[in-house]
JSON list of C-alpha atoms in Angstrom, two decimals:
[
{"chain": "A", "resi": 1, "resn": "UNK", "atom": "CA", "xyz": [-6.56, -22.01, -17.55]},
{"chain": "A", "resi": 2, "resn": "UNK", "atom": "CA", "xyz": [-5.93, -18.26, -19.40]},
{"chain": "A", "resi": 3, "resn": "UNK", "atom": "CA", "xyz": [-3.78, -18.02, -22.25]},
{"chain": "A", "resi": 4, "resn": "UNK", "atom": "CA", "xyz": [-0.32, -16.68, -21.32]},
{"chain": "A", "resi": 5, "resn": "UNK", "atom": "CA", "xyz": [-0.75, -13.28, -23.03]},
{"chain": "A", "resi": 6, "resn": "UNK", "atom": "CA", "xyz": [-4.03, -12.70, -21.17]},
{"chain": "A", "resi": 7, "resn": "UNK", "atom": "CA", "xyz": [-3.19, -9.60, -19.11]},
{"chain": "A", "resi": 8, "resn": "UNK", "atom": "CA", "xyz": [-5.03, -8.05, -16.02]},
{"chain": "A", "resi": 9, "resn": "UNK", "atom": "CA", "xyz": [-7.16, -5.69, -17.97]},
{"chain": "A", "resi": 10, "resn": "UNK", "atom": "CA", "xyz": [-8.37, -8.24, -20.17]},
{"chain": "A", "resi": 11, "resn": "UNK", "atom": "CA", "xyz": [-9.21, -10.38, -16.89]},
{"chain": "A", "resi": 12, "resn": "UNK", "atom": "CA", "xyz": [-10.70, -7.28, -15.19]},
{"chain": "A", "resi": 13, "resn": "UNK", "atom": "CA", "xyz": [-12.83, -6.71, -18.59]},
{"chain": "A", "resi": 14, "resn": "UNK", "atom": "CA", "xyz": [-14.18, -10.44, -18.29]},
{"chain": "A", "resi": 15, "resn": "UNK", "atom": "CA", "xyz": [-14.85, -10.24, -14.37]},
{"chain": "A", "resi": 16, "resn": "UNK", "atom": "CA", "xyz": [-17.02, -7.00, -15.38]},
{"chain": "A", "resi": 17, "resn": "UNK", "atom": "CA", "xyz": [-18.98, -8.98, -17.59]},
{"chain": "A", "resi": 18, "resn": "UNK", "atom": "CA", "xyz": [-19.71, -11.56, -14.83]},
{"chain": "A", "resi": 19, "resn": "UNK", "atom": "CA", "xyz": [-16.98, -14.24, -15.99]},
{"chain": "A", "resi": 20, "resn": "UNK", "atom": "CA", "xyz": [-16.11, -16.26, -12.63]},
{"chain": "A", "resi": 21, "resn": "UNK", "atom": "CA", "xyz": [-13.31, -18.35, -13.96]},
{"chain": "A", "resi": 22, "resn": "UNK", "atom": "CA", "xyz": [-11.57, -14.77, -14.96]},
{"chain": "A", "resi": 23, "resn": "UNK", "atom": "CA", "xyz": [-11.83, -13.78, -11.24]},
{"chain": "A", "resi": 24, "resn": "UNK", "atom": "CA", "xyz": [-10.33, -17.06, -10.06]},
{"chain": "A", "resi": 25, "resn": "UNK", "atom": "CA", "xyz": [-7.26, -16.42, -12.45]},
{"chain": "A", "resi": 26, "resn": "UNK", "atom": "CA", "xyz": [-7.04, -13.02, -10.89]},
{"chain": "A", "resi": 27, "resn": "UNK", "atom": "CA", "xyz": [-6.98, -14.36, -7.67]},
{"chain": "A", "resi": 28, "resn": "UNK", "atom": "CA", "xyz": [-4.27, -17.01, -8.55]},
{"chain": "A", "resi": 29, "resn": "UNK", "atom": "CA", "xyz": [-2.30, -14.32, -10.06]},
{"chain": "A", "resi": 30, "resn": "UNK", "atom": "CA", "xyz": [-2.39, -11.73, -7.29]},
{"chain": "A", "resi": 31, "resn": "UNK", "atom": "CA", "xyz": [-3.86, -13.32, -4.02]},
{"chain": "A", "resi": 32, "resn": "UNK", "atom": "CA", "xyz": [-0.38, -14.57, -3.09]},
{"chain": "A", "resi": 33, "resn": "UNK", "atom": "CA", "xyz": [1.83, -10.99, -2.78]},
{"chain": "A", "resi": 34, "resn": "UNK", "atom": "CA", "xyz": [-1.43, -9.29, -1.77]},
{"chain": "A", "resi": 35, "resn": "UNK", "atom": "CA", "xyz": [-1.54, -11.88, 1.72]},
{"chain": "A", "resi": 36, "resn": "UNK", "atom": "CA", "xyz": [2.32, -10.85, 1.97]},
{"chain": "A", "resi": 37, "resn": "UNK", "atom": "CA", "xyz": [1.80, -7.31, 2.13]},
{"chain": "A", "resi": 38, "resn": "UNK", "atom": "CA", "xyz": [-1.13, -7.48, 4.32]},
{"chain": "A", "resi": 39, "resn": "UNK", "atom": "CA", "xyz": [0.45, -9.71, 7.03]},
{"chain": "A", "resi": 40, "resn": "UNK", "atom": "CA", "xyz": [3.09, -7.20, 7.22]},
{"chain": "A", "resi": 41, "resn": "UNK", "atom": "CA", "xyz": [0.51, -4.77, 8.70]},
{"chain": "A", "resi": 42, "resn": "UNK", "atom": "CA", "xyz": [-1.68, -7.19, 10.78]},
{"chain": "A", "resi": 43, "resn": "UNK", "atom": "CA", "xyz": [-0.29, -10.06, 12.65]},
{"chain": "A", "resi": 44, "resn": "UNK", "atom": "CA", "xyz": [-3.81, -11.85, 12.66]},
{"chain": "A", "resi": 45, "resn": "UNK", "atom": "CA", "xyz": [-4.02, -14.41, 9.93]},
{"chain": "A", "resi": 46, "resn": "UNK", "atom": "CA", "xyz": [-7.74, -14.69, 10.19]},
{"chain": "A", "resi": 47, "resn": "UNK", "atom": "CA", "xyz": [-8.01, -10.80, 9.69]},
{"chain": "A", "resi": 48, "resn": "UNK", "atom": "CA", "xyz": [-6.08, -11.18, 6.61]},
{"chain": "A", "resi": 49, "resn": "UNK", "atom": "CA", "xyz": [-7.73, -14.08, 5.32]},
{"chain": "A", "resi": 50, "resn": "UNK", "atom": "CA", "xyz": [-10.95, -12.07, 5.56]},
{"chain": "A", "resi": 51, "resn": "UNK", "atom": "CA", "xyz": [-9.69, -9.06, 4.22]},
{"chain": "A", "resi": 52, "resn": "UNK", "atom": "CA", "xyz": [-8.25, -10.84, 1.16]},
{"chain": "A", "resi": 53, "resn": "UNK", "atom": "CA", "xyz": [-11.85, -12.26, 0.50]},
{"chain": "A", "resi": 54, "resn": "UNK", "atom": "CA", "xyz": [-13.06, -9.05, 0.96]},
{"chain": "A", "resi": 55, "resn": "UNK", "atom": "CA", "xyz": [-10.94, -7.56, -1.65]},
{"chain": "A", "resi": 56, "resn": "UNK", "atom": "CA", "xyz": [-11.99, -10.00, -4.34]},
{"chain": "A", "resi": 57, "resn": "UNK", "atom": "CA", "xyz": [-15.54, -9.49, -3.75]},
{"chain": "A", "resi": 58, "resn": "UNK", "atom": "CA", "xyz": [-15.18, -5.86, -4.00]},
{"chain": "A", "resi": 59, "resn": "UNK", "atom": "CA", "xyz": [-12.93, -6.55, -7.39]},
{"chain": "A", "resi": 60, "resn": "UNK", "atom": "CA", "xyz": [-16.07, -8.91, -8.61]},
{"chain": "A", "resi": 61, "resn": "UNK", "atom": "CA", "xyz": [-18.45, -5.84, -7.78]},
{"chain": "A", "resi": 62, "resn": "UNK", "atom": "CA", "xyz": [-16.45, -3.06, -9.26]},
{"chain": "A", "resi": 63, "resn": "UNK", "atom": "CA", "xyz": [-14.23, -4.57, -11.87]},
{"chain": "A", "resi": 64, "resn": "UNK", "atom": "CA", "xyz": [-15.66, -2.13, -14.42]},
{"chain": "A", "resi": 65, "resn": "UNK", "atom": "CA", "xyz": [-14.22, 0.66, -12.41]},
{"chain": "A", "resi": 66, "resn": "UNK", "atom": "CA", "xyz": [-10.40, -0.09, -13.10]},
{"chain": "A", "resi": 67, "resn": "UNK", "atom": "CA", "xyz": [-8.94, 1.89, -16.10]},
{"chain": "A", "resi": 68, "resn": "UNK", "atom": "CA", "xyz": [-6.79, -0.54, -17.79]},
{"chain": "A", "resi": 69, "resn": "UNK", "atom": "CA", "xyz": [-3.20, -1.61, -17.24]},
{"chain": "A", "resi": 70, "resn": "UNK", "atom": "CA", "xyz": [-1.68, -3.56, -14.73]},
{"chain": "A", "resi": 71, "resn": "UNK", "atom": "CA", "xyz": [-4.06, -4.25, -11.61]},
{"chain": "A", "resi": 72, "resn": "UNK", "atom": "CA", "xyz": [-1.58, -4.41, -8.89]},
{"chain": "A", "resi": 73, "resn": "UNK", "atom": "CA", "xyz": [-1.61, -0.99, -7.54]},
{"chain": "A", "resi": 74, "resn": "UNK", "atom": "CA", "xyz": [-5.32, -1.00, -7.63]},
{"chain": "A", "resi": 75, "resn": "UNK", "atom": "CA", "xyz": [-5.75, -4.00, -6.07]},
{"chain": "A", "resi": 76, "resn": "UNK", "atom": "CA", "xyz": [-3.62, -2.87, -3.15]},
{"chain": "A", "resi": 77, "resn": "UNK", "atom": "CA", "xyz": [-5.60, 0.22, -2.64]},
{"chain": "A", "resi": 78, "resn": "UNK", "atom": "CA", "xyz": [-8.71, -1.90, -2.40]},
{"chain": "A", "resi": 79, "resn": "UNK", "atom": "CA", "xyz": [-6.92, -4.40, 0.02]},
{"chain": "A", "resi": 80, "resn": "UNK", "atom": "CA", "xyz": [-5.49, -1.55, 2.29]},
{"chain": "A", "resi": 81, "resn": "UNK", "atom": "CA", "xyz": [-8.77, 0.26, 2.56]},
{"chain": "A", "resi": 82, "resn": "UNK", "atom": "CA", "xyz": [-10.42, -3.34, 3.50]},
{"chain": "A", "resi": 83, "resn": "UNK", "atom": "CA", "xyz": [-7.94, -3.82, 6.14]},
{"chain": "A", "resi": 84, "resn": "UNK", "atom": "CA", "xyz": [-8.50, -0.34, 7.64]},
{"chain": "A", "resi": 85, "resn": "UNK", "atom": "CA", "xyz": [-12.31, -1.43, 7.80]},
{"chain": "A", "resi": 86, "resn": "UNK", "atom": "CA", "xyz": [-11.48, -4.52, 9.47]},
{"chain": "A", "resi": 87, "resn": "UNK", "atom": "CA", "xyz": [-9.23, -2.73, 12.02]},
{"chain": "A", "resi": 88, "resn": "UNK", "atom": "CA", "xyz": [-12.17, -0.28, 12.84]},
{"chain": "A", "resi": 89, "resn": "UNK", "atom": "CA", "xyz": [-14.62, -3.16, 13.18]},
{"chain": "A", "resi": 90, "resn": "UNK", "atom": "CA", "xyz": [-12.05, -5.05, 15.67]},
{"chain": "A", "resi": 91, "resn": "UNK", "atom": "CA", "xyz": [-11.84, -1.82, 17.41]},
{"chain": "A", "resi": 92, "resn": "UNK", "atom": "CA", "xyz": [-15.42, -1.31, 17.97]},
{"chain": "A", "resi": 93, "resn": "UNK", "atom": "CA", "xyz": [-15.90, -4.76, 19.14]},
{"chain": "A", "resi": 94, "resn": "UNK", "atom": "CA", "xyz": [-12.73, -4.66, 21.47]},
{"chain": "A", "resi": 95, "resn": "UNK", "atom": "CA", "xyz": [-13.70, -1.16, 22.61]},
{"chain": "A", "resi": 96, "resn": "UNK", "atom": "CA", "xyz": [-10.45, 0.13, 24.30]},
{"chain": "A", "resi": 97, "resn": "UNK", "atom": "CA", "xyz": [-8.09, -2.69, 23.15]},
{"chain": "A", "resi": 98, "resn": "UNK", "atom": "CA", "xyz": [-5.29, -0.94, 21.17]},
{"chain": "A", "resi": 99, "resn": "UNK", "atom": "CA", "xyz": [-4.75, -1.69, 17.63]},
{"chain": "A", "resi": 100, "resn": "UNK", "atom": "CA", "xyz": [-1.49, -3.35, 16.82]},
{"chain": "A", "resi": 101, "resn": "UNK", "atom": "CA", "xyz": [1.05, -1.21, 15.02]},
{"chain": "A", "resi": 102, "resn": "UNK", "atom": "CA", "xyz": [2.42, -2.44, 11.90]},
{"chain": "A", "resi": 103, "resn": "UNK", "atom": "CA", "xyz": [6.05, -3.46, 12.02]},
{"chain": "A", "resi": 104, "resn": "UNK", "atom": "CA", "xyz": [8.55, -0.85, 10.68]},
{"chain": "A", "resi": 105, "resn": "UNK", "atom": "CA", "xyz": [9.49, -1.36, 7.07]},
{"chain": "A", "resi": 106, "resn": "UNK", "atom": "CA", "xyz": [13.06, -1.27, 5.59]},
{"chain": "A", "resi": 107, "resn": "UNK", "atom": "CA", "xyz": [14.24, 1.34, 3.63]},
{"chain": "A", "resi": 108, "resn": "UNK", "atom": "CA", "xyz": [14.24, -0.63, 0.60]},
{"chain": "A", "resi": 109, "resn": "UNK", "atom": "CA", "xyz": [10.81, -1.69, 1.34]},
{"chain": "A", "resi": 110, "resn": "UNK", "atom": "CA", "xyz": [9.43, 1.64, 1.50]},
{"chain": "A", "resi": 111, "resn": "UNK", "atom": "CA", "xyz": [10.76, 2.25, -2.10]},
{"chain": "A", "resi": 112, "resn": "UNK", "atom": "CA", "xyz": [9.64, -0.96, -3.40]},
{"chain": "A", "resi": 113, "resn": "UNK", "atom": "CA", "xyz": [6.17, -0.61, -2.10]},
{"chain": "A", "resi": 114, "resn": "UNK", "atom": "CA", "xyz": [5.73, 2.92, -3.51]},
{"chain": "A", "resi": 115, "resn": "UNK", "atom": "CA", "xyz": [5.44, 1.73, -6.90]},
{"chain": "A", "resi": 116, "resn": "UNK", "atom": "CA", "xyz": [2.08, 0.51, -8.13]},
{"chain": "A", "resi": 117, "resn": "UNK", "atom": "CA", "xyz": [2.26, -3.38, -8.25]},
{"chain": "A", "resi": 118, "resn": "UNK", "atom": "CA", "xyz": [5.89, -3.95, -7.94]},
{"chain": "A", "resi": 119, "resn": "UNK", "atom": "CA", "xyz": [5.12, -6.95, -5.51]},
{"chain": "A", "resi": 120, "resn": "UNK", "atom": "CA", "xyz": [2.86, -8.20, -8.33]},
{"chain": "A", "resi": 121, "resn": "UNK", "atom": "CA", "xyz": [4.22, -9.78, -11.57]},
{"chain": "A", "resi": 122, "resn": "UNK", "atom": "CA", "xyz": [6.45, -7.65, -13.93]},
{"chain": "A", "resi": 123, "resn": "UNK", "atom": "CA", "xyz": [7.70, -5.04, -11.53]},
{"chain": "A", "resi": 124, "resn": "UNK", "atom": "CA", "xyz": [8.38, -1.31, -12.73]},
{"chain": "A", "resi": 125, "resn": "UNK", "atom": "CA", "xyz": [11.40, -0.59, -15.25]},
{"chain": "A", "resi": 126, "resn": "UNK", "atom": "CA", "xyz": [13.71, 2.23, -14.41]},
{"chain": "A", "resi": 127, "resn": "UNK", "atom": "CA", "xyz": [13.66, 1.64, -10.36]},
{"chain": "A", "resi": 128, "resn": "UNK", "atom": "CA", "xyz": [16.61, 3.05, -8.70]},
{"chain": "A", "resi": 129, "resn": "UNK", "atom": "CA", "xyz": [17.23, 2.11, -4.94]},
{"chain": "A", "resi": 130, "resn": "UNK", "atom": "CA", "xyz": [20.26, 4.26, -3.94]},
{"chain": "A", "resi": 131, "resn": "UNK", "atom": "CA", "xyz": [19.67, 7.70, -2.94]},
{"chain": "A", "resi": 132, "resn": "UNK", "atom": "CA", "xyz": [15.87, 7.40, -2.00]},
{"chain": "A", "resi": 133, "resn": "UNK", "atom": "CA", "xyz": [16.20, 4.20, -0.26]},
{"chain": "A", "resi": 134, "resn": "UNK", "atom": "CA", "xyz": [19.37, 5.59, 1.88]},
{"chain": "A", "resi": 135, "resn": "UNK", "atom": "CA", "xyz": [17.50, 8.39, 2.72]},
{"chain": "A", "resi": 136, "resn": "UNK", "atom": "CA", "xyz": [14.49, 6.66, 4.00]},
{"chain": "A", "resi": 137, "resn": "UNK", "atom": "CA", "xyz": [16.67, 4.46, 5.83]},
{"chain": "A", "resi": 138, "resn": "UNK", "atom": "CA", "xyz": [17.84, 7.46, 7.93]},
{"chain": "A", "resi": 139, "resn": "UNK", "atom": "CA", "xyz": [14.01, 8.20, 8.86]},
{"chain": "A", "resi": 140, "resn": "UNK", "atom": "CA", "xyz": [12.94, 7.16, 12.17]},
{"chain": "A", "resi": 141, "resn": "UNK", "atom": "CA", "xyz": [10.54, 4.01, 12.06]},
{"chain": "A", "resi": 142, "resn": "UNK", "atom": "CA", "xyz": [7.44, 6.08, 13.23]},
{"chain": "A", "resi": 143, "resn": "UNK", "atom": "CA", "xyz": [8.00, 8.44, 10.13]},
{"chain": "A", "resi": 144, "resn": "UNK", "atom": "CA", "xyz": [8.36, 5.55, 7.72]},
{"chain": "A", "resi": 145, "resn": "UNK", "atom": "CA", "xyz": [5.28, 4.36, 8.90]},
{"chain": "A", "resi": 146, "resn": "UNK", "atom": "CA", "xyz": [3.49, 7.47, 8.30]},
{"chain": "A", "resi": 147, "resn": "UNK", "atom": "CA", "xyz": [5.13, 7.44, 4.54]},
{"chain": "A", "resi": 148, "resn": "UNK", "atom": "CA", "xyz": [3.91, 3.93, 4.08]},
{"chain": "A", "resi": 149, "resn": "UNK", "atom": "CA", "xyz": [0.10, 4.59, 5.19]},
{"chain": "A", "resi": 150, "resn": "UNK", "atom": "CA", "xyz": [-0.15, 7.84, 3.33]},
{"chain": "A", "resi": 151, "resn": "UNK", "atom": "CA", "xyz": [2.00, 7.79, 0.40]},
{"chain": "A", "resi": 152, "resn": "UNK", "atom": "CA", "xyz": [2.58, 3.99, -0.47]},
{"chain": "A", "resi": 153, "resn": "UNK", "atom": "CA", "xyz": [-1.11, 2.97, 0.59]},
{"chain": "A", "resi": 154, "resn": "UNK", "atom": "CA", "xyz": [-2.78, 6.20, -0.29]},
{"chain": "A", "resi": 155, "resn": "UNK", "atom": "CA", "xyz": [-4.79, 6.07, 2.50]},
{"chain": "A", "resi": 156, "resn": "UNK", "atom": "CA", "xyz": [-6.53, 9.25, 4.01]},
{"chain": "A", "resi": 157, "resn": "UNK", "atom": "CA", "xyz": [-5.22, 11.15, 7.29]},
{"chain": "A", "resi": 158, "resn": "UNK", "atom": "CA", "xyz": [-8.12, 9.31, 9.12]},
{"chain": "A", "resi": 159, "resn": "UNK", "atom": "CA", "xyz": [-7.60, 5.97, 7.71]},
{"chain": "A", "resi": 160, "resn": "UNK", "atom": "CA", "xyz": [-3.92, 6.06, 8.32]},
{"chain": "A", "resi": 161, "resn": "UNK", "atom": "CA", "xyz": [-4.60, 7.26, 12.07]},
{"chain": "A", "resi": 162, "resn": "UNK", "atom": "CA", "xyz": [-6.88, 4.10, 12.29]},
{"chain": "A", "resi": 163, "resn": "UNK", "atom": "CA", "xyz": [-4.27, 1.68, 10.63]},
{"chain": "A", "resi": 164, "resn": "UNK", "atom": "CA", "xyz": [-1.34, 3.05, 12.85]},
{"chain": "A", "resi": 165, "resn": "UNK", "atom": "CA", "xyz": [-3.41, 3.48, 16.25]},
{"chain": "A", "resi": 166, "resn": "UNK", "atom": "CA", "xyz": [-2.27, 7.17, 16.52]},
{"chain": "A", "resi": 167, "resn": "UNK", "atom": "CA", "xyz": [-4.28, 10.47, 16.32]},
{"chain": "A", "resi": 168, "resn": "UNK", "atom": "CA", "xyz": [-4.88, 12.32, 13.13]},
{"chain": "A", "resi": 169, "resn": "UNK", "atom": "CA", "xyz": [-3.02, 15.24, 14.46]},
{"chain": "A", "resi": 170, "resn": "UNK", "atom": "CA", "xyz": [-0.01, 12.85, 14.86]},
{"chain": "A", "resi": 171, "resn": "UNK", "atom": "CA", "xyz": [-0.29, 11.60, 11.33]},
{"chain": "A", "resi": 172, "resn": "UNK", "atom": "CA", "xyz": [-0.37, 15.15, 9.96]},
{"chain": "A", "resi": 173, "resn": "UNK", "atom": "CA", "xyz": [2.68, 16.17, 11.92]},
{"chain": "A", "resi": 174, "resn": "UNK", "atom": "CA", "xyz": [4.97, 13.16, 11.56]},
{"chain": "A", "resi": 175, "resn": "UNK", "atom": "CA", "xyz": [3.85, 13.49, 7.60]},
{"chain": "A", "resi": 176, "resn": "UNK", "atom": "CA", "xyz": [5.28, 16.95, 7.32]},
{"chain": "A", "resi": 177, "resn": "UNK", "atom": "CA", "xyz": [8.23, 15.87, 9.47]},
{"chain": "A", "resi": 178, "resn": "UNK", "atom": "CA", "xyz": [9.18, 12.84, 7.31]},
{"chain": "A", "resi": 179, "resn": "UNK", "atom": "CA", "xyz": [8.76, 15.05, 4.25]},
{"chain": "A", "resi": 180, "resn": "UNK", "atom": "CA", "xyz": [11.20, 17.93, 5.66]},
{"chain": "A", "resi": 181, "resn": "UNK", "atom": "CA", "xyz": [13.70, 15.10, 6.96]},
{"chain": "A", "resi": 182, "resn": "UNK", "atom": "CA", "xyz": [13.69, 13.34, 3.90]},
{"chain": "A", "resi": 183, "resn": "UNK", "atom": "CA", "xyz": [14.23, 16.36, 1.69]},
{"chain": "A", "resi": 184, "resn": "UNK", "atom": "CA", "xyz": [17.18, 16.92, 4.10]},
{"chain": "A", "resi": 185, "resn": "UNK", "atom": "CA", "xyz": [18.66, 13.32, 3.94]},
{"chain": "A", "resi": 186, "resn": "UNK", "atom": "CA", "xyz": [18.52, 13.62, 0.29]},
{"chain": "A", "resi": 187, "resn": "UNK", "atom": "CA", "xyz": [20.13, 16.99, 0.12]},
{"chain": "A", "resi": 188, "resn": "UNK", "atom": "CA", "xyz": [23.10, 15.56, 2.20]},
{"chain": "A", "resi": 189, "resn": "UNK", "atom": "CA", "xyz": [23.45, 12.70, 0.10]},
{"chain": "A", "resi": 190, "resn": "UNK", "atom": "CA", "xyz": [23.96, 14.87, -3.01]},
{"chain": "A", "resi": 191, "resn": "UNK", "atom": "CA", "xyz": [26.73, 16.79, -1.12]},
{"chain": "A", "resi": 192, "resn": "UNK", "atom": "CA", "xyz": [28.45, 13.66, -0.24]},
{"chain": "A", "resi": 193, "resn": "UNK", "atom": "CA", "xyz": [28.80, 12.66, -3.74]},
{"chain": "A", "resi": 194, "resn": "UNK", "atom": "CA", "xyz": [28.90, 15.87, -5.55]},
{"chain": "A", "resi": 195, "resn": "UNK", "atom": "CA", "xyz": [25.78, 16.05, -7.52]},
{"chain": "A", "resi": 196, "resn": "UNK", "atom": "CA", "xyz": [22.00, 15.96, -7.46]},
{"chain": "A", "resi": 197, "resn": "UNK", "atom": "CA", "xyz": [20.27, 12.93, -5.97]},
{"chain": "A", "resi": 198, "resn": "UNK", "atom": "CA", "xyz": [18.93, 10.50, -8.65]},
{"chain": "A", "resi": 199, "resn": "UNK", "atom": "CA", "xyz": [15.17, 10.36, -8.93]},
{"chain": "A", "resi": 200, "resn": "UNK", "atom": "CA", "xyz": [12.89, 7.74, -8.06]},
{"chain": "A", "resi": 201, "resn": "UNK", "atom": "CA", "xyz": [10.96, 6.80, -11.19]},
{"chain": "A", "resi": 202, "resn": "UNK", "atom": "CA", "xyz": [7.31, 6.83, -10.44]},
{"chain": "A", "resi": 203, "resn": "UNK", "atom": "CA", "xyz": [4.40, 5.60, -12.64]},
{"chain": "A", "resi": 204, "resn": "UNK", "atom": "CA", "xyz": [2.09, 8.21, -13.74]},
{"chain": "A", "resi": 205, "resn": "UNK", "atom": "CA", "xyz": [-0.99, 6.05, -12.60]},
{"chain": "A", "resi": 206, "resn": "UNK", "atom": "CA", "xyz": [0.21, 5.99, -8.98]},
{"chain": "A", "resi": 207, "resn": "UNK", "atom": "CA", "xyz": [-3.04, 5.90, -6.59]},
{"chain": "A", "resi": 208, "resn": "UNK", "atom": "CA", "xyz": [-0.88, 7.65, -3.85]},
{"chain": "A", "resi": 209, "resn": "UNK", "atom": "CA", "xyz": [-1.80, 10.95, -2.39]},
{"chain": "A", "resi": 210, "resn": "UNK", "atom": "CA", "xyz": [0.73, 13.79, -1.26]},
{"chain": "A", "resi": 211, "resn": "UNK", "atom": "CA", "xyz": [2.00, 13.39, 2.13]},
{"chain": "A", "resi": 212, "resn": "UNK", "atom": "CA", "xyz": [-0.33, 14.74, 4.87]},
{"chain": "A", "resi": 213, "resn": "UNK", "atom": "CA", "xyz": [-3.42, 14.39, 2.76]},
{"chain": "A", "resi": 214, "resn": "UNK", "atom": "CA", "xyz": [-6.61, 14.74, 4.38]},
{"chain": "A", "resi": 215, "resn": "UNK", "atom": "CA", "xyz": [-9.65, 12.96, 4.99]}
]
């Protein structure tokens, strides 16, 4: 068992050097919250198990690509892309069977998921729920889904379309609409309390893409 001070960066360096025990410790530390987040987007437990396994196979092969610090955001980007791959494979196998849409997240869930590794150990200092969480709550569920896929999960337009089961053009139009409505909601909140909306702290290492990113 690793020493308490052993952080993600140290474990990943060990994994890159071929240390299987380090990979096991990394799995024990992160597999639980990764499984929870994957389950939110896919109701099939077998698919979730396969994606989780594929995620750590990818970690074993590419640990050297991690640039240091906590691994939460990096791991989730890998897991989200493996989920897209799994959904694509299932769609090909089932031909015309629809891909199940993920459940609509709550406003606070969107805010929390938007920060790298917040579901993992440690969290992020300086997070403020108030204005942004309230504004997100005023968006429709289909707009929050696009925000989650393109901003939170950092997926391309094509990947988000596969994950949500909608055309790429719909992803783009909803992303633009979501950005517009979010700005309007924040402006209204600022007017309601007589001041500018509080900013949402965002880590500089965030893997997220701008809204409406292309494939």
